[in-house]
PDB file of C-alpha atoms in Angstrom:
ATOM      1  CA  MET A   1      -0.015  -0.038   0.002  1.00 52.00           C
ATOM      2  CA  ARG A   2       1.337   3.378  -1.031  1.00 59.00           C
ATOM      3  CA  THR A   3       0.992   6.395   1.094  1.00 55.00           C
ATOM      4  CA  SER A   4       1.733  10.035   0.488  1.00 61.00           C
ATOM      5  CA  ALA A   5       4.606  11.913   2.144  1.00 59.00           C
ATOM      6  CA  ILE A   6       2.005  13.843   4.358  1.00 59.00           C
ATOM      7  CA  ALA A   7       0.063  10.723   5.363  1.00 57.00           C
ATOM      8  CA  ARG A   8       3.123   8.860   6.808  1.00 65.00           C
ATOM      9  CA  PRO A   9       3.967  11.360   9.516  1.00 61.00           C
ATOM     10  CA  LEU A  10       0.266  11.967  10.258  1.00 54.00           C
ATOM     11  CA  LEU A  11      -0.355   8.186  10.620  1.00 55.00           C
ATOM     12  CA  ALA A  12       2.756   7.871  12.963  1.00 59.00           C
ATOM     13  CA  VAL A  13       1.448  10.759  15.164  1.00 52.00           C
ATOM     14  CA  LEU A  14      -2.057   9.186  15.315  1.00 50.00           C
ATOM     15  CA  LEU A  15      -0.666   5.750  16.263  1.00 52.00           C
ATOM     16  CA  ALA A  16       1.582   7.242  18.954  1.00 53.00           C
ATOM     17  CA  ALA A  17      -1.271   9.227  20.401  1.00 48.00           C
ATOM     18  CA  THR A  18      -3.518   6.180  20.513  1.00 47.00           C
ATOM     19  CA  ALA A  19      -0.751   4.147  22.210  1.00 47.00           C
ATOM     20  CA  ALA A  20      -0.176   6.890  24.844  1.00 44.00           C
ATOM     21  CA  ARG A  21      -3.998   7.109  25.599  1.00 46.00           C
ATOM     22  CA  ALA A  22      -4.407   3.373  26.035  1.00 43.00           C
ATOM     23  CA  ASP A  23      -5.497   2.312  29.472  1.00 42.00           C
ATOM     24  CA  PRO A  24      -2.792   1.062  31.796  1.00 42.00           C
ATOM     25  CA  PRO A  25      -2.836  -2.735  32.470  1.00 41.00           C
ATOM     26  CA  ASP A  26      -5.110  -3.936  35.322  1.00 39.00           C
ATOM     27  CA  GLU A  27      -2.928  -4.190  38.548  1.00 37.00           C
ATOM     28  CA  CYS A  28      -4.531  -7.441  39.461  1.00 36.00           C
ATOM     29  CA  ALA A  29      -3.559  -9.006  36.283  1.00 39.00           C
ATOM     30  CA  THR A  30       0.144  -8.332  36.763  1.00 39.00           C
ATOM     31  CA  ALA A  31       0.554  -8.019  40.547  1.00 46.00           C
ATOM     32  CA  PRO A  32       1.310 -11.032  42.614  1.00 59.00           C
ATOM     33  CA  ALA A  33      -1.574 -12.725  44.310  1.00 78.00           C
ATOM     34  CA  ARG A  34      -2.799 -11.409  47.645  1.00 90.00           C
ATOM     35  CA  PHE A  35      -3.240 -14.866  49.218  1.00 94.00           C
ATOM     36  CA  THR A  36      -0.699 -17.623  49.637  1.00 94.00           C
ATOM     37  CA  ILE A  37      -1.514 -21.116  50.852  1.00 96.00           C
ATOM     38  CA  ALA A  38       1.418 -23.050  52.312  1.00 96.00           C
ATOM     39  CA  VAL A  39       1.715 -26.628  53.657  1.00 95.00           C
ATOM     40  CA  PRO A  40       4.739 -26.860  55.949  1.00 95.00           C
ATOM     41  CA  ALA A  41       5.832 -30.190  57.283  1.00 95.00           C
ATOM     42  CA  GLU A  42       7.182 -29.621  60.815  1.00 94.00           C
ATOM     43  CA  VAL A  43       9.087 -31.492  63.442  1.00 93.00           C
ATOM     44  CA  THR A  44       9.112 -29.898  66.921  1.00 91.00           C
ATOM     45  CA  VAL A  45      12.509 -30.570  68.450  1.00 89.00           C
ATOM     46  CA  VAL A  46      11.227 -29.959  72.010  1.00 83.00           C
ATOM     47  CA  GLY A  47       8.307 -32.314  72.668  1.00 80.00           C
ATOM     48  CA  LEU A  48       9.047 -34.459  69.557  1.00 89.00           C
ATOM     49  CA  THR A  49       5.985 -34.143  67.418  1.00 93.00           C
ATOM     50  CA  TYR A  50       5.768 -34.172  63.700  1.00 94.00           C
ATOM     51  CA  GLY A  51       3.072 -33.357  61.115  1.00 95.00           C
ATOM     52  CA  VAL A  52       1.751 -30.554  59.053  1.00 96.00           C
ATOM     53  CA  ARG A  53       0.867 -26.921  59.985  1.00 94.00           C
ATOM     54  CA  PRO A  54      -1.169 -25.477  56.926  1.00 97.00           C
ATOM     55  CA  GLU A  55      -1.100 -21.692  56.806  1.00 97.00           C
ATOM     56  CA  VAL A  56      -2.898 -18.928  54.967  1.00 97.00           C
ATOM     57  CA  LEU A  57      -0.928 -15.614  54.175  1.00 96.00           C
ATOM     58  CA  TYR A  58      -2.639 -12.401  53.212  1.00 96.00           C
ATOM     59  CA  ARG A  59      -0.596  -9.742  51.451  1.00 94.00           C
ATOM     60  CA  PHE A  60      -1.900  -6.289  52.349  1.00 88.00           C
ATOM     61  CA  GLY A  61      -0.687  -3.144  50.652  1.00 84.00           C
ATOM     62  CA  GLY A  62       0.422  -2.769  47.075  1.00 82.00           C
ATOM     63  CA  ALA A  63       2.021  -5.209  44.770  1.00 78.00           C
ATOM     64  CA  ALA A  64       5.545  -4.506  46.201  1.00 82.00           C
ATOM     65  CA  ALA A  65       4.466  -4.837  49.813  1.00 89.00           C
ATOM     66  CA  VAL A  66       6.494  -7.296  52.011  1.00 93.00           C
ATOM     67  CA  SER A  67       3.869  -7.519  54.837  1.00 94.00           C
ATOM     68  CA  ARG A  68       1.659 -10.610  55.191  1.00 95.00           C
ATOM     69  CA  LEU A  69      -0.875 -11.546  57.962  1.00 97.00           C
ATOM     70  CA  ARG A  70      -0.433 -15.281  58.895  1.00 97.00           C
ATOM     71  CA  LEU A  71      -2.916 -17.727  60.164  1.00 98.00           C
ATOM     72  CA  ALA A  72      -1.916 -21.337  60.779  1.00 97.00           C
ATOM     73  CA  VAL A  73      -3.456 -24.454  62.334  1.00 97.00           C
ATOM     74  CA  GLY A  74      -1.422 -27.509  62.797  1.00 95.00           C
ATOM     75  CA  VAL A  75      -1.947 -31.179  63.798  1.00 94.00           C
ATOM     76  CA  LEU A  76       1.260 -32.898  64.824  1.00 94.00           C
ATOM     77  CA  GLU A  77       1.670 -36.393  66.440  1.00 95.00           C
ATOM     78  CA  GLY A  78       4.295 -37.596  68.803  1.00 91.00           C
ATOM     79  CA  PRO A  79       5.058 -40.789  70.654  1.00 90.00           C
ATOM     80  CA  ASP A  80       2.874 -39.831  73.642  1.00 88.00           C
ATOM     81  CA  GLN A  81       0.818 -36.802  72.574  1.00 90.00           C
ATOM     82  CA  TRP A  82      -1.129 -34.988  69.906  1.00 93.00           C
ATOM     83  CA  PHE A  83      -0.032 -31.342  69.458  1.00 92.00           C
ATOM     84  CA  VAL A  84      -2.508 -28.790  67.933  1.00 95.00           C
ATOM     85  CA  PRO A  85      -1.056 -25.311  67.601  1.00 95.00           C
ATOM     86  CA  LEU A  86      -3.035 -22.225  66.443  1.00 97.00           C
ATOM     87  CA  SER A  87      -0.971 -19.136  65.326  1.00 97.00           C
ATOM     88  CA  PHE A  88      -1.806 -15.666  64.301  1.00 98.00           C
ATOM     89  CA  GLY A  89       0.910 -13.336  63.330  1.00 98.00           C
ATOM     90  CA  TYR A  90       2.923 -11.193  60.841  1.00 98.00           C
ATOM     91  CA  ARG A  91       5.459 -12.276  58.204  1.00 97.00           C
ATOM     92  CA  ALA A  92       7.603 -10.056  56.014  1.00 95.00           C
ATOM     93  CA  VAL A  93       8.704 -11.632  52.708  1.00 93.00           C
ATOM     94  CA  PHE A  94      11.565  -9.822  51.003  1.00 93.00           C
ATOM     95  CA  ARG A  95      12.962  -9.689  47.421  1.00 88.00           C
ATOM     96  CA  GLN A  96       9.758 -10.975  45.901  1.00 81.00           C
ATOM     97  CA  ALA A  97      10.969 -10.322  42.311  1.00 81.00           C
ATOM     98  CA  HIS A  98      14.035 -12.612  42.929  1.00 89.00           C
ATOM     99  CA  ARG A  99      14.422 -16.320  43.112  1.00 91.00           C
ATOM    100  CA  VAL A 100      15.613 -16.309  46.684  1.00 95.00           C
ATOM    101  CA  GLN A 101      13.246 -14.712  49.221  1.00 93.00           C
ATOM    102  CA  PRO A 102      14.124 -14.375  52.940  1.00 96.00           C
ATOM    103  CA  ALA A 103      11.292 -14.149  55.407  1.00 96.00           C
ATOM    104  CA  VAL A 104      10.903 -13.184  59.083  1.00 98.00           C
ATOM    105  CA  GLY A 105       7.838 -13.011  61.325  1.00 98.00           C
ATOM    106  CA  GLY A 106       6.327 -13.244  64.711  1.00 98.00           C
ATOM    107  CA  GLY A 107       3.049 -13.463  66.470  1.00 97.00           C
ATOM    108  CA  LEU A 108       0.768 -15.191  69.077  1.00 98.00           C
ATOM    109  CA  GLU A 109       0.227 -18.878  69.489  1.00 96.00           C
ATOM    110  CA  LEU A 110      -2.214 -21.037  71.337  1.00 96.00           C
ATOM    111  CA  GLN A 111      -0.989 -24.572  71.889  1.00 93.00           C
ATOM    112  CA  HIS A 112      -3.223 -27.671  72.857  1.00 93.00           C
ATOM    113  CA  ARG A 113      -1.366 -30.764  73.835  1.00 90.00           C
ATOM    114  CA  LEU A 114      -3.301 -33.988  74.340  1.00 91.00           C
ATOM    115  CA  VAL A 115      -1.000 -36.300  76.294  1.00 87.00           C
ATOM    116  CA  SER A 116      -1.894 -39.971  76.507  1.00 85.00           C
ATOM    117  CA  ASP A 117      -1.593 -40.345  80.296  1.00 86.00           C
ATOM    118  CA  PHE A 118      -2.288 -36.764  81.462  1.00 86.00           C
ATOM    119  CA  HIS A 119      -4.956 -34.184  81.176  1.00 87.00           C
ATOM    120  CA  ALA A 120      -5.059 -31.779  78.159  1.00 88.00           C
ATOM    121  CA  VAL A 121      -2.581 -28.845  78.459  1.00 89.00           C
ATOM    122  CA  ARG A 122      -3.420 -25.453  77.006  1.00 94.00           C
ATOM    123  CA  GLN A 123      -0.543 -22.949  76.756  1.00 94.00           C
ATOM    124  CA  TYR A 124      -0.433 -19.262  75.375  1.00 96.00           C
ATOM    125  CA  GLY A 125       2.657 -17.520  74.126  1.00 96.00           C
ATOM    126  CA  VAL A 126       4.585 -15.820  71.345  1.00 97.00           C
ATOM    127  CA  TYR A 127       6.805 -17.076  68.417  1.00 97.00           C
ATOM    128  CA  VAL A 128       9.350 -15.670  66.158  1.00 98.00           C
ATOM    129  CA  GLU A 129      10.248 -17.246  62.828  1.00 97.00           C
ATOM    130  CA  GLY A 130      12.831 -16.912  59.991  1.00 97.00           C
ATOM    131  CA  GLY A 131      13.538 -18.660  56.892  1.00 97.00           C
ATOM    132  CA  LEU A 132      14.349 -18.657  53.229  1.00 96.00           C
ATOM    133  CA  GLY A 133      12.022 -19.403  50.244  1.00 95.00           C
ATOM    134  CA  VAL A 134      12.985 -20.262  46.627  1.00 96.00           C
ATOM    135  CA  ALA A 135      10.482 -19.264  43.864  1.00 93.00           C
ATOM    136  CA  LEU A 136      10.061 -21.930  41.310  1.00 94.00           C
ATOM    137  CA  ASP A 137       7.981 -19.768  39.181  1.00 91.00           C
ATOM    138  CA  ARG A 138       5.420 -16.946  39.657  1.00 86.00           C
ATOM    139  CA  ARG A 139       3.000 -19.130  41.644  1.00 90.00           C
ATOM    140  CA  TRP A 140       4.987 -21.949  43.345  1.00 94.00           C
ATOM    141  CA  SER A 141       7.764 -21.829  45.947  1.00 94.00           C
ATOM    142  CA  VAL A 142       9.582 -24.085  48.401  1.00 97.00           C
ATOM    143  CA  GLY A 143      11.554 -23.194  51.394  1.00 97.00           C
ATOM    144  CA  ALA A 144      12.684 -23.796  54.918  1.00 97.00           C
ATOM    145  CA  MET A 145      11.635 -21.876  58.152  1.00 96.00           C
ATOM    146  CA  VAL A 146      12.675 -22.169  61.831  1.00 97.00           C
ATOM    147  CA  ALA A 147      10.248 -21.162  64.510  1.00 96.00           C
ATOM    148  CA  ILE A 148      10.979 -20.518  68.194  1.00 95.00           C
ATOM    149  CA  ASP A 149       8.073 -20.104  70.596  1.00 94.00           C
ATOM    150  CA  VAL A 150       8.007 -19.107  74.114  1.00 95.00           C
ATOM    151  CA  MET A 151       4.919 -20.055  76.174  1.00 94.00           C
ATOM    152  CA  LEU A 152       3.978 -17.380  78.806  1.00 95.00           C
ATOM    153  CA  TYR A 153       0.756 -18.765  80.326  1.00 94.00           C
ATOM    154  CA  GLY A 154      -0.569 -22.220  81.136  1.00 91.00           C
ATOM    155  CA  GLY A 155       2.843 -23.513  81.803  1.00 85.00           C
ATOM    156  CA  PRO A 156       6.249 -22.069  80.786  1.00 84.00           C
ATOM    157  CA  GLY A 157       8.079 -23.631  77.941  1.00 88.00           C
ATOM    158  CA  VAL A 158      10.236 -22.996  74.937  1.00 92.00           C
ATOM    159  CA  GLY A 159       9.896 -24.744  71.589  1.00 91.00           C
ATOM    160  CA  LEU A 160      11.834 -25.018  68.381  1.00 94.00           C
ATOM    161  CA  GLY A 161      10.243 -26.226  65.196  1.00 93.00           C
ATOM    162  CA  PRO A 162      12.101 -26.444  61.813  1.00 95.00           C
ATOM    163  CA  ARG A 163       9.707 -26.578  58.801  1.00 95.00           C
ATOM    164  CA  LEU A 164       9.915 -27.566  55.129  1.00 97.00           C
ATOM    165  CA  VAL A 165       7.314 -25.517  53.126  1.00 96.00           C
ATOM    166  CA  VAL A 166       5.666 -25.837  49.818  1.00 96.00           C
ATOM    167  CA  ALA A 167       3.535 -22.732  48.943  1.00 95.00           C
ATOM    168  CA  ALA A 168       1.202 -21.672  46.190  1.00 94.00           C
ATOM    169  CA  ARG A 169       0.020 -18.068  45.495  1.00 90.00           C
ATOM    170  CA  LEU A 170      -3.661 -17.879  44.623  1.00 87.00           C
TER     171      LEU A 170
END
């Protein structure tokens, strides 16, 4: 198709103006998901229990926000007890655009221990956690975390729980 010398620059200006006026992409389509579901396999070193502690993380703030609210409920079995922890806290996940993503957090924890030859024990305390995740792609990641908890009410105690984590962003 042949165009005149006047039509070419006019067509170029029209195309540039149309491209400049185009709506920006929808943030939800390009931003990471707000929710993350994780399934950590955990072994508590103090108390010797093992099992899973599924967690839901909610990212609040913009797409680059590091802050997450964390809710986790676990069921862990040991030689003489069942351990059911309920955690509510905060986690910061850094370097989200990179493959390696460090994370730190803390919060409150309620622990139920169902011991085979003793009455049920309920303890309240705080926990801190730290770890490293590795992004496999935009949706899936794997990682390792270590949590230290200190029980303040219902019987003093200190716990240590390493976790291996598989997570999916929804």
